[in-house]
Amino acid sequence: MGFLSFSLLILGLFQLVSAQQNTDPNEVAALRTLINYWNLGSKINLTIDPCNQNASWTSEDSNPRVACDCSSNICHITHLKIYALDIKGEIPKELFELKELMDLNLGQNVLNGSIPTEIGQLSKMQYLSLGINNLTGAVPPELGNLTQLNSLSFSSNNFFGPLPKELGNLTSLQQLYIDSSGVSGAIPEEFANLKSLQILWASDNRLTGKLPEYFGTFTEFRDMRLQGTSLEGPIPSSFSALTKLEDLRIGDLRGEASSLDFLDSQTSLSTLSLRNCRLSGQIPERIGKFTNLKYLDLSFNKLTGQIPTSFRGFSSLQFLYLGNNNLSGELPEDMITPELIALDVSFNPLSGNLPTQFAKTKSINVVGTSINANGLQDNKVSGMLNCIQGKTKCKNKGSSTSFSIKCGGTAQKSASGIEFDDDSEALGAAALYTSTDERWAVSNAGNFISNPKGNRYVVMTDSQITETLESELYKTSRISPSSLRYYGLDLKNGKYSIELHFAEIEMEDSSSWKGLGRRLFDVYIQGEKVLEDFNIQKEAGGSKKALVKTFEANVTNTIMEIHFFWAGKGTCCIPYQSTYGPLISAIHASQVSEAADASSSRKRVGLIAGIVIGAVAGVVILSSVFYLWWKKDPQGHMRIFTDSPRKPLK
């Protein structure tokens, strides 16, 4: 018994020693420096060994998390996660003493300064996330040394300069998130080596040059997003090889026109958005055979021909946006299925009647078409449609000299006596609504695809709004993920002053990572761009601060259009997914001078709601005028016509 007891004691001591393997002392010292620098001592208590298997920070769900590899006599730190804890300061160089790191997640903090070049020493790194921070400087070429990387994210930062060509060394890379990172210039040719890429998010950057032809060789692509850049078309025909795509979002292309010919066998697509891409030609019939497609946005292009008959019974489709094109003919029978949630075909020379099934869809917009909308439940909407389309005279031929709207909220009277009308009607993903007195209307197109809070088109706050005596006026706002238009109706012709009231009430300006969001959008009045890349928060000097922008515009046939348009810019996901797009709190427009006479008003360039054809040689049919006008207006923001077309937008 004595010998057995002694043997058990020795075995127990051996197991105890084995269980108490120590972490590399250099790594412990480095980790201690990081913990102290980022004030995380209350979360990671290093009075015990950081690789102790019983420590609270070792599980996959822990945050912060430290995990180790103890397969040898000395433990090494391989995983470090400090996620969304608002750590501040620069990235200490002690971090790079953790040379065995395979997974580093410092996302959603407020780190500043540049990425140290020493990051290239972490050659075993497989997953690196630095997204949503306040990092600056150039993206270091030393990242190209991390050739085992599977995933790299430095999105939503403030970098400048080009993407380093050395990133082309990352041949194992499957995911690359660089959206809203601040990078500029051409996409390096060396990126052609990234054959393993499955996900690329690169929207909202100052990228230039042609869309790379070699992207068509990335046959593992599942998700590609390139919106709000300065990239040029055409979309390469080589993209036809990307048959595994599930989510493709390209937008706001410049340069040459593109076609949809590259869409061939992408039957895995669930989301397809090619908005504002200078697309021309017809919509291929084969798209109607993409049986997984739920979201299709081809709006703000120059597509012609009819809507494909293959769209009949398109049972998978839930959201369809074809607005602001040159599509003609009638809507196909059985196009509106029970699954379809929203349909926008506005501002197309479409005709005929609404399909009998249209009432099954929750949201529909046919403004700016010749479709017979008399079947709409709201007769006022039908009347406004006919007015805008030029089928009837606008009511009273211009009886009002002002309109005021409390966007997204209930009626209010300002301290100066202005009565702001109620605009609390719930809008859908493709919606048109006219006020009870028919003095104004509002339309929306688009939906927030990934919004965890659902599709909301109004935001509100209980906080006090500063820089104004009218705080209540700014506590609710209309928002849109794409295109929001307000129409002043039945106005007397003449010059008007337009006040646009803004306050950023959805994005924070706190010291947290939640305050790092940027909202950018454009504003057009009567077809003229009056604000580009407008940032409410920046101009107002912070969130929840009132800002009023004042403009003048002419009304020439009783209608005014104010268009808020998202051009793919700004952050997408701060403080939560799908936080972007135009926002407006209130509108007030009033006449400052009447039109001199009928003949001079016809010569003024303004946004009106029909096509006035004067003394012209020959008879010009409506569709021809529509087409010729669209050729003069490649960006498609001015889709209600004047008799004296303006110069195209630059």
XYZ file of C-alpha atoms in Angstrom:
650
model
C 0.000 0.000 0.000
C 2.893 2.342 0.779
C 4.375 1.895 -2.684
C 0.943 2.430 -4.345
C 0.331 5.606 -2.364
C 3.737 6.944 -3.295
C 3.087 6.175 -7.001
C -0.267 7.952 -6.927
C 1.358 10.974 -5.273
C 4.040 11.151 -7.973
C 1.374 10.814 -10.709
C -0.719 13.549 -9.150
C 2.263 15.883 -8.934
C 3.095 15.142 -12.570
C -0.475 15.927 -13.648
C -0.441 19.120 -11.603
C 2.783 20.276 -13.203
C 1.410 19.391 -16.639
C -1.801 21.337 -15.975
C 0.201 24.387 -14.950
C 2.069 24.924 -18.189
C 3.250 28.493 -18.406
C 2.739 31.022 -21.176
C 5.768 32.431 -22.922
C 6.921 35.195 -20.503
C 7.491 37.670 -23.348
C 3.891 37.189 -24.436
C 2.634 37.577 -20.867
C 4.530 40.855 -20.533
C 3.201 42.087 -23.869
C -0.376 41.145 -22.983
C -0.071 42.863 -19.616
C 1.052 46.061 -21.381
C -1.930 45.878 -23.742
C -4.387 45.261 -20.899
C -3.069 48.207 -18.921
C -2.886 50.523 -21.948
C -6.480 49.780 -22.931
C -7.777 49.810 -19.327
C -9.047 46.237 -19.402
C -7.659 45.165 -16.035
C -11.152 44.581 -14.641
C -11.909 42.126 -17.451
C -8.634 40.187 -17.655
C -6.934 39.597 -14.303
C -3.369 38.542 -15.004
C -2.678 37.414 -11.471
C -3.154 33.984 -13.053
C -1.521 32.691 -16.189
C -3.350 34.059 -19.280
C -3.448 30.554 -20.809
C -5.020 28.978 -17.735
C -7.723 26.739 -19.184
C -10.129 27.618 -16.373
C -9.856 31.364 -16.905
C -13.098 33.218 -17.724
C -11.674 34.717 -20.925
C -10.880 31.486 -22.776
C -14.274 30.474 -24.204
C -15.288 31.399 -27.743
C -18.093 33.629 -26.449
C -15.840 35.625 -24.125
C -15.093 39.278 -24.835
C -12.314 40.096 -24.292
C -10.992 36.681 -25.188
C -7.535 35.162 -24.894
C -6.991 31.637 -26.191
C -3.791 29.672 -26.475
C -1.998 26.719 -27.987
C -0.408 24.631 -25.248
C 0.568 21.636 -27.366
C 4.218 22.164 -26.451
C 5.846 22.807 -23.072
C 5.286 26.530 -23.444
C 1.858 28.008 -24.170
C 1.482 30.636 -26.887
C -1.356 33.138 -27.303
C -3.095 32.424 -30.616
C -6.418 34.277 -30.275
C -7.033 37.793 -29.003
C -10.431 39.441 -29.205
C -11.148 42.903 -27.841
C -14.354 43.656 -29.700
C -16.688 46.653 -29.354
C -15.269 47.667 -25.959
C -14.408 51.250 -26.958
C -10.701 50.829 -26.363
C -8.867 54.031 -27.236
C -5.384 55.041 -28.245
C -2.997 53.660 -30.805
C -2.037 50.042 -31.458
C 0.939 49.434 -29.133
C 3.952 47.769 -30.702
C 3.943 45.276 -27.833
C 1.063 43.606 -29.658
C 3.544 42.257 -32.181
C 5.340 40.263 -29.509
C 2.411 37.853 -29.826
C 4.037 36.237 -32.831
C 1.881 33.101 -32.697
C -1.367 35.024 -33.141
C -3.718 33.396 -35.633
C -6.873 35.400 -34.897
C -6.886 39.096 -33.913
C -10.164 40.996 -33.588
C -9.940 44.659 -32.556
C -13.094 45.668 -34.443
C -15.653 48.272 -33.344
C -13.450 50.339 -31.081
C -11.997 53.856 -31.350
C -8.362 53.081 -32.044
C -6.483 55.885 -33.758
C -3.110 56.412 -35.360
C -1.718 54.232 -38.111
C -1.318 50.469 -38.390
C 2.313 49.814 -37.349
C 4.483 48.263 -40.014
C 5.432 45.589 -37.469
C 2.080 43.939 -38.195
C 3.911 42.135 -40.985
C 5.681 40.052 -38.314
C 2.478 38.186 -37.441
C 3.043 35.704 -40.229
C 0.730 33.029 -38.768
C -2.320 35.302 -38.825
C -5.417 33.815 -40.431
C -8.153 36.221 -39.302
C -7.478 39.945 -38.857
C -10.230 42.461 -38.094
C -9.525 46.153 -37.572
C -12.851 47.388 -38.953
C -14.854 50.274 -37.466
C -12.129 52.263 -35.792
C -10.553 55.679 -36.264
C -7.306 54.486 -37.824
C -5.494 56.786 -40.240
C -2.453 56.860 -42.497
C -1.689 54.569 -45.407
C -2.614 50.907 -45.455
C 0.769 49.283 -44.745
C 2.189 47.097 -47.525
C 3.510 44.804 -44.764
C 0.021 43.298 -44.593
C 1.109 41.434 -47.701
C 3.438 39.347 -45.505
C 0.457 37.680 -43.825
C 0.135 35.058 -46.526
C -1.945 32.687 -44.384
C -4.778 35.201 -44.029
C -8.259 33.880 -44.741
C -10.093 37.043 -43.706
C -8.970 40.692 -43.608
C -11.070 43.663 -42.525
C -10.089 47.301 -42.178
C -13.430 48.793 -43.228
C -14.900 52.003 -41.751
C -11.658 53.800 -40.956
C -9.940 56.953 -42.188
C -7.058 55.639 -44.246
C -5.802 57.496 -47.289
C -3.857 56.627 -50.385
C -3.971 53.548 -52.594
C -4.416 49.914 -51.774
C -0.933 48.396 -51.511
C -0.127 46.043 -54.357
C 1.404 43.680 -51.790
C -2.103 42.610 -50.774
C -1.981 40.587 -53.961
C 0.311 38.182 -52.075
C -2.603 37.010 -49.931
C -3.494 34.102 -52.156
C -5.354 32.266 -49.368
C -7.645 35.245 -48.719
C -11.334 34.381 -48.837
C -12.880 37.508 -47.292
C -11.819 41.139 -47.800
C -13.756 43.963 -46.136
C -12.456 47.425 -47.071
C -15.701 49.403 -47.440
C -15.653 53.002 -46.141
C -11.952 52.667 -45.371
C -10.893 55.830 -47.217
C -8.602 54.182 -49.775
C -8.347 55.663 -53.255
C -6.898 55.072 -56.691
C -6.975 52.064 -58.978
C -7.433 48.506 -57.752
C -3.936 47.013 -58.152
C -3.373 44.530 -60.960
C -1.731 42.270 -58.381
C -5.180 41.614 -56.933
C -5.633 39.238 -59.867
C -3.818 36.684 -57.678
C -6.645 36.581 -55.131
C -8.342 33.611 -56.778
C -9.736 32.307 -53.478
C -11.829 35.413 -52.740
C -15.423 34.655 -51.834
C -16.431 37.974 -50.281
C -15.375 41.506 -51.297
C -16.916 44.588 -49.737
C -15.303 47.715 -51.200
C -18.152 50.258 -51.375
C -17.827 53.915 -50.360
C -14.202 54.387 -51.346
C -12.501 56.693 -53.817
C -11.518 53.829 -56.089
C -10.912 54.809 -59.704
C -10.304 53.146 -63.044
C -12.171 50.378 -64.810
C -13.944 47.535 -63.106
C -11.239 44.846 -63.267
C -11.748 42.263 -65.989
C -9.888 39.719 -63.857
C -12.664 39.738 -61.255
C -14.327 37.337 -63.662
C -11.675 34.746 -62.765
C -12.678 34.787 -59.095
C -15.045 31.899 -59.596
C -15.488 31.375 -55.839
C -17.132 34.799 -55.452
C -20.322 34.646 -53.393
C -20.696 38.270 -52.282
C -19.363 41.365 -54.086
C -20.280 44.963 -53.201
C -18.924 47.934 -55.136
C -21.260 50.900 -54.610
C -20.457 54.574 -54.162
C -17.006 54.527 -55.758
C -15.525 56.335 -58.768
C -15.058 53.116 -60.704
C -15.929 53.063 -64.389
C -17.892 50.633 -66.501
C -18.602 48.663 -68.426
C -19.323 45.642 -66.269
C -16.961 43.077 -67.848
C -18.449 40.194 -69.808
C -16.036 37.955 -67.861
C -18.393 38.290 -64.870
C -20.556 35.669 -66.567
C -18.217 33.061 -65.022
C -19.233 34.074 -61.484
C -21.873 31.410 -61.178
C -21.621 31.048 -57.388
C -22.669 34.642 -56.697
C -25.391 34.980 -54.091
C -25.186 38.742 -53.471
C -24.011 41.211 -56.142
C -24.247 44.960 -55.567
C -22.583 47.294 -58.040
C -23.669 50.894 -58.244
C -22.913 54.447 -59.276
C -20.562 53.552 -62.121
C -19.070 56.188 -64.374
C -17.715 56.063 -67.899
C -18.991 53.692 -70.545
C -22.423 52.133 -70.577
C -22.908 48.562 -69.375
C -25.309 45.828 -70.388
C -26.855 42.883 -68.599
C -25.352 40.382 -71.020
C -22.968 39.091 -68.346
C -25.930 37.689 -66.412
C -26.046 34.161 -67.684
C -25.961 31.320 -65.179
C -25.996 33.155 -61.838
C -28.880 31.068 -60.590
C -27.620 31.230 -56.997
C -28.261 34.965 -56.801
C -30.513 36.054 -53.969
C -29.722 39.797 -54.098
C -28.896 41.628 -57.332
C -28.514 45.400 -57.261
C -27.093 47.206 -60.297
C -28.502 50.601 -59.454
C -27.234 53.696 -61.275
C -24.733 51.703 -63.375
C -25.433 53.285 -66.777
C -27.046 50.058 -67.926
C -28.470 50.075 -71.421
C -30.214 47.540 -73.625
C -32.965 45.170 -72.595
C -33.536 43.081 -69.494
C -32.679 39.475 -70.449
C -35.494 36.960 -70.257
C -33.207 34.528 -68.440
C -33.226 36.666 -65.259
C -36.779 35.472 -64.727
C -35.327 31.965 -64.390
C -33.128 32.867 -61.402
C -35.258 30.939 -58.960
C -33.411 32.084 -55.814
C -33.633 35.798 -56.586
C -35.469 37.738 -53.888
C -34.206 41.301 -54.396
C -33.694 42.894 -57.833
C -32.791 46.575 -58.273
C -32.063 47.845 -61.797
C -33.256 51.408 -61.160
C -31.680 54.656 -62.379
C -30.340 53.242 -65.631
C -31.172 53.485 -69.347
C -32.774 50.108 -69.896
C -35.166 49.851 -72.825
C -37.704 47.411 -74.195
C -40.381 45.599 -72.281
C -40.325 43.930 -68.907
C -39.539 40.269 -69.704
C -42.469 37.924 -69.948
C -40.391 35.507 -67.851
C -41.217 37.733 -64.882
C -44.689 36.214 -64.930
C -45.024 33.981 -61.903
C -41.574 35.027 -60.605
C -42.364 33.293 -57.333
C -39.079 33.896 -55.483
C -39.008 37.670 -56.062
C -39.954 39.849 -53.089
C -38.588 43.288 -54.069
C -38.420 44.621 -57.629
C -37.063 48.087 -58.494
C -37.106 49.128 -62.148
C -37.744 52.855 -61.711
C -36.071 55.600 -63.750
C -35.447 53.684 -66.957
C -36.871 53.700 -70.501
C -38.958 50.560 -70.179
C -42.065 50.514 -72.345
C -45.092 48.342 -72.989
C -47.328 46.925 -70.295
C -46.663 45.122 -67.053
C -46.739 41.358 -67.734
C -49.803 39.516 -66.534
C -49.211 37.490 -63.366
C -46.100 39.573 -62.663
C -47.334 40.415 -59.189
C -47.233 37.232 -57.172
C -48.271 36.710 -53.557
C -44.580 36.711 -52.617
C -43.919 40.176 -54.074
C -43.682 42.758 -51.296
C -42.694 45.854 -53.291
C -42.816 46.920 -56.932
C -41.395 50.194 -58.253
C -41.689 50.914 -61.982
C -41.908 54.691 -61.626
C -40.644 57.071 -64.295
C -40.823 54.723 -67.261
C -42.946 55.121 -70.428
C -45.015 52.105 -69.391
C -48.684 51.930 -70.281
C -51.741 49.748 -69.877
C -53.510 48.804 -66.688
C -52.261 47.581 -63.392
C -52.450 43.777 -63.245
C -55.539 42.592 -61.445
C -53.326 41.055 -58.769
C -51.662 44.364 -57.873
C -53.589 44.667 -54.617
C -51.777 41.582 -53.332
C -48.510 43.470 -53.126
C -47.917 45.581 -50.042
C -46.176 48.458 -51.793
C -46.375 49.716 -55.383
C -45.235 52.875 -57.168
C -46.158 53.728 -60.763
C -45.733 57.515 -60.620
C -44.303 58.990 -63.818
C -45.733 56.247 -66.027
C -48.801 56.095 -68.275
C -50.167 53.097 -66.418
C -53.855 53.434 -65.631
C -53.834 53.818 -61.866
C -57.536 54.473 -61.395
C -57.782 51.204 -59.542
C -55.647 52.504 -56.706
C -57.574 52.697 -53.447
C -56.555 56.305 -52.893
C -58.278 58.387 -55.577
C -56.056 61.348 -54.717
C -53.041 59.278 -55.749
C -54.663 58.563 -59.106
C -55.336 62.252 -59.629
C -51.778 63.192 -58.793
C -50.430 60.497 -61.110
C -52.508 61.826 -63.957
C -51.306 65.346 -63.214
C -47.636 64.391 -63.154
C -48.017 62.289 -66.278
C -49.612 65.198 -68.099
C -52.839 63.285 -68.743
C -54.903 65.917 -66.941
C -54.458 69.490 -65.846
C -53.126 69.879 -62.355
C -55.945 70.846 -60.059
C -56.914 74.520 -60.055
C -54.053 75.237 -62.462
C -51.876 76.514 -59.655
C -53.696 77.863 -56.625
C -51.072 77.704 -53.889
C -47.910 79.677 -53.180
C -46.438 77.472 -50.451
C -46.332 74.066 -48.819
C -44.840 72.903 -45.519
C -44.253 69.300 -44.432
C -43.236 67.771 -41.101
C -41.391 64.872 -42.648
C -42.179 61.611 -40.904
C -44.148 63.262 -38.116
C -47.447 64.778 -37.080
C -48.616 68.300 -37.881
C -46.843 71.106 -36.042
C -47.012 74.864 -35.891
C -43.691 76.637 -35.652
C -42.927 79.622 -33.445
C -43.021 81.777 -36.564
C -46.520 80.570 -37.360
C -45.771 78.113 -40.155
C -48.184 75.178 -40.227
C -46.217 72.036 -41.058
C -48.508 69.319 -42.409
C -48.760 65.807 -41.017
C -46.491 63.321 -42.841
C -46.801 60.370 -40.475
C -48.298 58.014 -43.058
C -46.442 54.707 -43.076
C -44.570 54.388 -46.365
C -43.540 51.078 -47.857
C -40.580 49.928 -49.896
C -42.193 51.315 -53.062
C -44.791 53.861 -52.053
C -46.600 57.023 -53.040
C -48.738 59.143 -50.729
C -50.555 62.441 -51.233
C -51.560 64.820 -48.470
C -55.210 65.138 -47.506
C -55.460 68.561 -49.150
C -53.562 67.377 -52.236
C -50.983 70.145 -51.894
C -48.006 67.797 -51.789
C -47.002 64.172 -52.218
C -44.142 61.896 -51.195
C -42.752 58.753 -52.813
C -40.159 56.264 -51.632
C -38.227 53.532 -53.392
C -35.916 51.029 -51.719
C -35.660 48.914 -48.614
C -32.990 48.346 -45.992
C -31.985 44.804 -46.879
C -30.118 43.911 -43.682
C -31.827 46.093 -41.104
C -32.301 44.048 -37.909
C -35.021 46.484 -36.850
C -37.071 45.809 -39.955
C -37.979 48.150 -42.779
C -38.423 51.550 -41.191
C -38.796 54.783 -43.134
C -39.099 57.078 -40.131
C -36.624 57.629 -37.299
C -37.315 59.496 -34.087
C -35.675 60.600 -30.871
C -36.742 61.834 -27.457
C -33.579 63.906 -27.098
C -33.612 67.675 -27.178
C -32.464 69.167 -30.497
C -30.098 72.101 -30.078
C -29.316 75.117 -32.272
C -33.023 75.779 -32.749
C -36.126 77.072 -30.988
C -38.157 74.400 -32.813
C -36.811 71.231 -31.190
C -40.007 69.246 -31.801
C -39.721 69.862 -35.543
C -36.587 67.716 -35.693
C -37.512 64.799 -33.455
C -38.874 62.738 -36.332
C -37.435 62.388 -39.824
C -38.077 60.528 -43.036
C -35.270 58.225 -44.145
C -34.814 56.171 -47.288
C -32.315 53.550 -48.466
C -32.436 54.807 -52.043
C -34.724 57.506 -53.380
C -37.090 59.816 -51.500
C -39.025 62.465 -53.433
C -41.338 65.210 -52.237
C -43.627 66.964 -54.690
C -45.230 70.359 -54.213
C -48.518 70.274 -56.167
C -50.920 72.862 -57.512
C -48.382 75.691 -57.141
C -48.517 79.047 -58.856
C -45.658 79.433 -61.277
C -42.754 81.605 -60.189
C -39.620 81.630 -58.081
C -39.685 79.831 -54.723
C -37.533 79.761 -51.621
C -37.069 76.259 -50.228
C -35.987 75.574 -46.656
C -34.760 72.066 -45.910
C -34.562 71.227 -42.203
C -32.119 68.554 -41.051
C -30.894 67.033 -37.787
C -28.933 63.791 -37.506
C -30.937 61.833 -34.951
C -29.968 58.265 -35.873
C -26.163 58.406 -35.847
C -24.350 59.333 -32.662
C -21.406 61.678 -32.191
C -20.318 60.061 -28.936
C -16.776 59.007 -28.087
C -17.852 55.387 -28.593
C -17.395 53.397 -31.803
C -21.093 54.041 -32.308
C -20.177 57.641 -33.100
C -18.022 56.754 -36.112
C -20.843 56.559 -38.664
C -21.039 58.881 -41.697
C -24.273 59.596 -43.581
C -23.795 60.989 -47.097
C -26.440 61.710 -49.717
C -27.326 64.066 -52.560
C -30.214 66.519 -52.909
C -31.815 67.669 -56.168
C -34.355 70.464 -56.499
C -36.142 70.745 -59.840
C -33.561 68.333 -61.234
C -30.543 70.416 -60.275
C -28.086 68.960 -57.787
C -27.915 71.420 -54.878
C -26.098 69.213 -52.342
C -23.554 66.481 -53.056
C -22.146 64.068 -50.478
C -24.096 66.014 -47.885
C -23.198 65.124 -44.293
C -25.731 66.559 -41.833
C -23.666 65.752 -38.769
C -20.522 67.381 -40.152
C -22.235 70.587 -41.315
C -24.319 70.966 -38.169
C -21.327 70.336 -35.903
C -22.694 67.193 -34.329
C -25.730 64.966 -33.890
C -29.079 66.236 -32.671
C -28.258 69.759 -33.860
C -30.621 71.572 -36.187
C -29.449 72.698 -39.609
C -31.414 74.644 -42.234
C -30.326 74.819 -45.864
C -32.068 77.369 -48.104
C -32.326 77.310 -51.905
C -34.242 78.984 -54.716
C -35.901 77.277 -57.671
C -38.444 78.000 -60.386
C -41.839 76.369 -60.802
C -43.051 76.415 -64.392
C -46.160 74.214 -64.495
C -47.451 73.994 -60.928
C -45.188 71.191 -59.643
C -41.960 71.195 -57.621
C -39.824 68.141 -57.009
C -37.294 67.763 -54.177
C -35.297 64.566 -54.520
C -33.142 63.007 -51.791
C -30.880 60.393 -53.337
C -28.404 57.881 -51.893
C -25.393 57.492 -54.213
C -23.838 54.542 -52.380
C -21.652 56.629 -50.066
C -21.274 56.753 -46.305
C -20.929 53.956 -43.789
C -23.483 51.175 -43.952
C -23.566 49.664 -40.513
C -22.910 52.141 -37.673
C -24.404 52.026 -35.070
C -26.249 49.028 -36.557
C -26.771 47.321 -39.904
C -28.455 49.345 -42.664
C -27.854 52.788 -41.207
C -27.432 54.950 -44.290
C -29.326 56.942 -46.902
C -31.030 60.357 -47.001
C -32.733 61.881 -43.977
C -34.984 64.962 -43.880
C -36.837 66.517 -40.921
C -39.036 69.188 -42.508
C -39.609 71.149 -45.716
C -40.992 74.649 -46.208
C -41.336 76.203 -49.663
C -42.855 79.590 -50.413
C -43.099 81.794 -53.461
C -40.858 84.863 -53.568
C -41.917 86.168 -57.004
C -44.486 85.276 -59.622
C -43.729 84.186 -63.156
C -43.445 87.170 -65.471
C -45.771 85.740 -68.100
C -46.717 82.441 -69.655
C -44.213 82.607 -72.490
C -41.201 83.354 -70.290
C -42.169 80.684 -67.767
C -42.126 78.100 -70.518
C -38.510 78.967 -71.211
C -37.336 78.476 -67.675
C -35.616 75.231 -66.834
C -37.491 73.499 -64.037
C -38.872 70.149 -63.073
C -42.494 69.788 -64.234
C -44.825 66.910 -64.511
C -45.712 66.479 -68.143
C -44.237 67.101 -71.554
C -45.246 70.445 -73.025
C -44.808 70.319 -76.776
C -44.931 73.752 -78.399
C -44.612 74.778 -81.984
C -42.429 71.954 -83.251
C -42.114 70.749 -86.825
C -44.080 67.543 -87.080
C -45.860 65.495 -84.440
C -43.578 64.127 -81.696
C -44.999 61.150 -79.900
C -44.678 60.852 -76.143
C -42.348 57.884 -76.118
C -39.891 59.554 -78.501
C -39.660 62.662 -76.362
C -39.185 60.496 -73.280
C -36.347 58.605 -74.927
C -34.586 61.690 -76.280
C -34.847 63.418 -72.942
C -33.435 60.406 -71.140
C -30.445 60.439 -73.492
C -29.775 63.991 -72.317
C -30.039 63.011 -68.670
C -27.762 60.016 -68.066
C -28.058 60.020 -64.285
C -31.840 59.897 -64.315
C -32.635 62.207 -61.432
C -34.772 64.535 -63.513
C -37.508 62.406 -64.951
C -40.401 64.838 -65.141
C -39.976 67.012 -68.147
C -39.673 70.598 -69.310
C -40.044 72.064 -72.739
C -36.480 73.405 -72.554
C -34.123 70.601 -71.492
C -31.234 71.565 -69.260
C -27.640 70.453 -69.621
C -26.843 66.976 -68.286
C -25.498 66.594 -64.776
C -21.736 66.279 -64.457
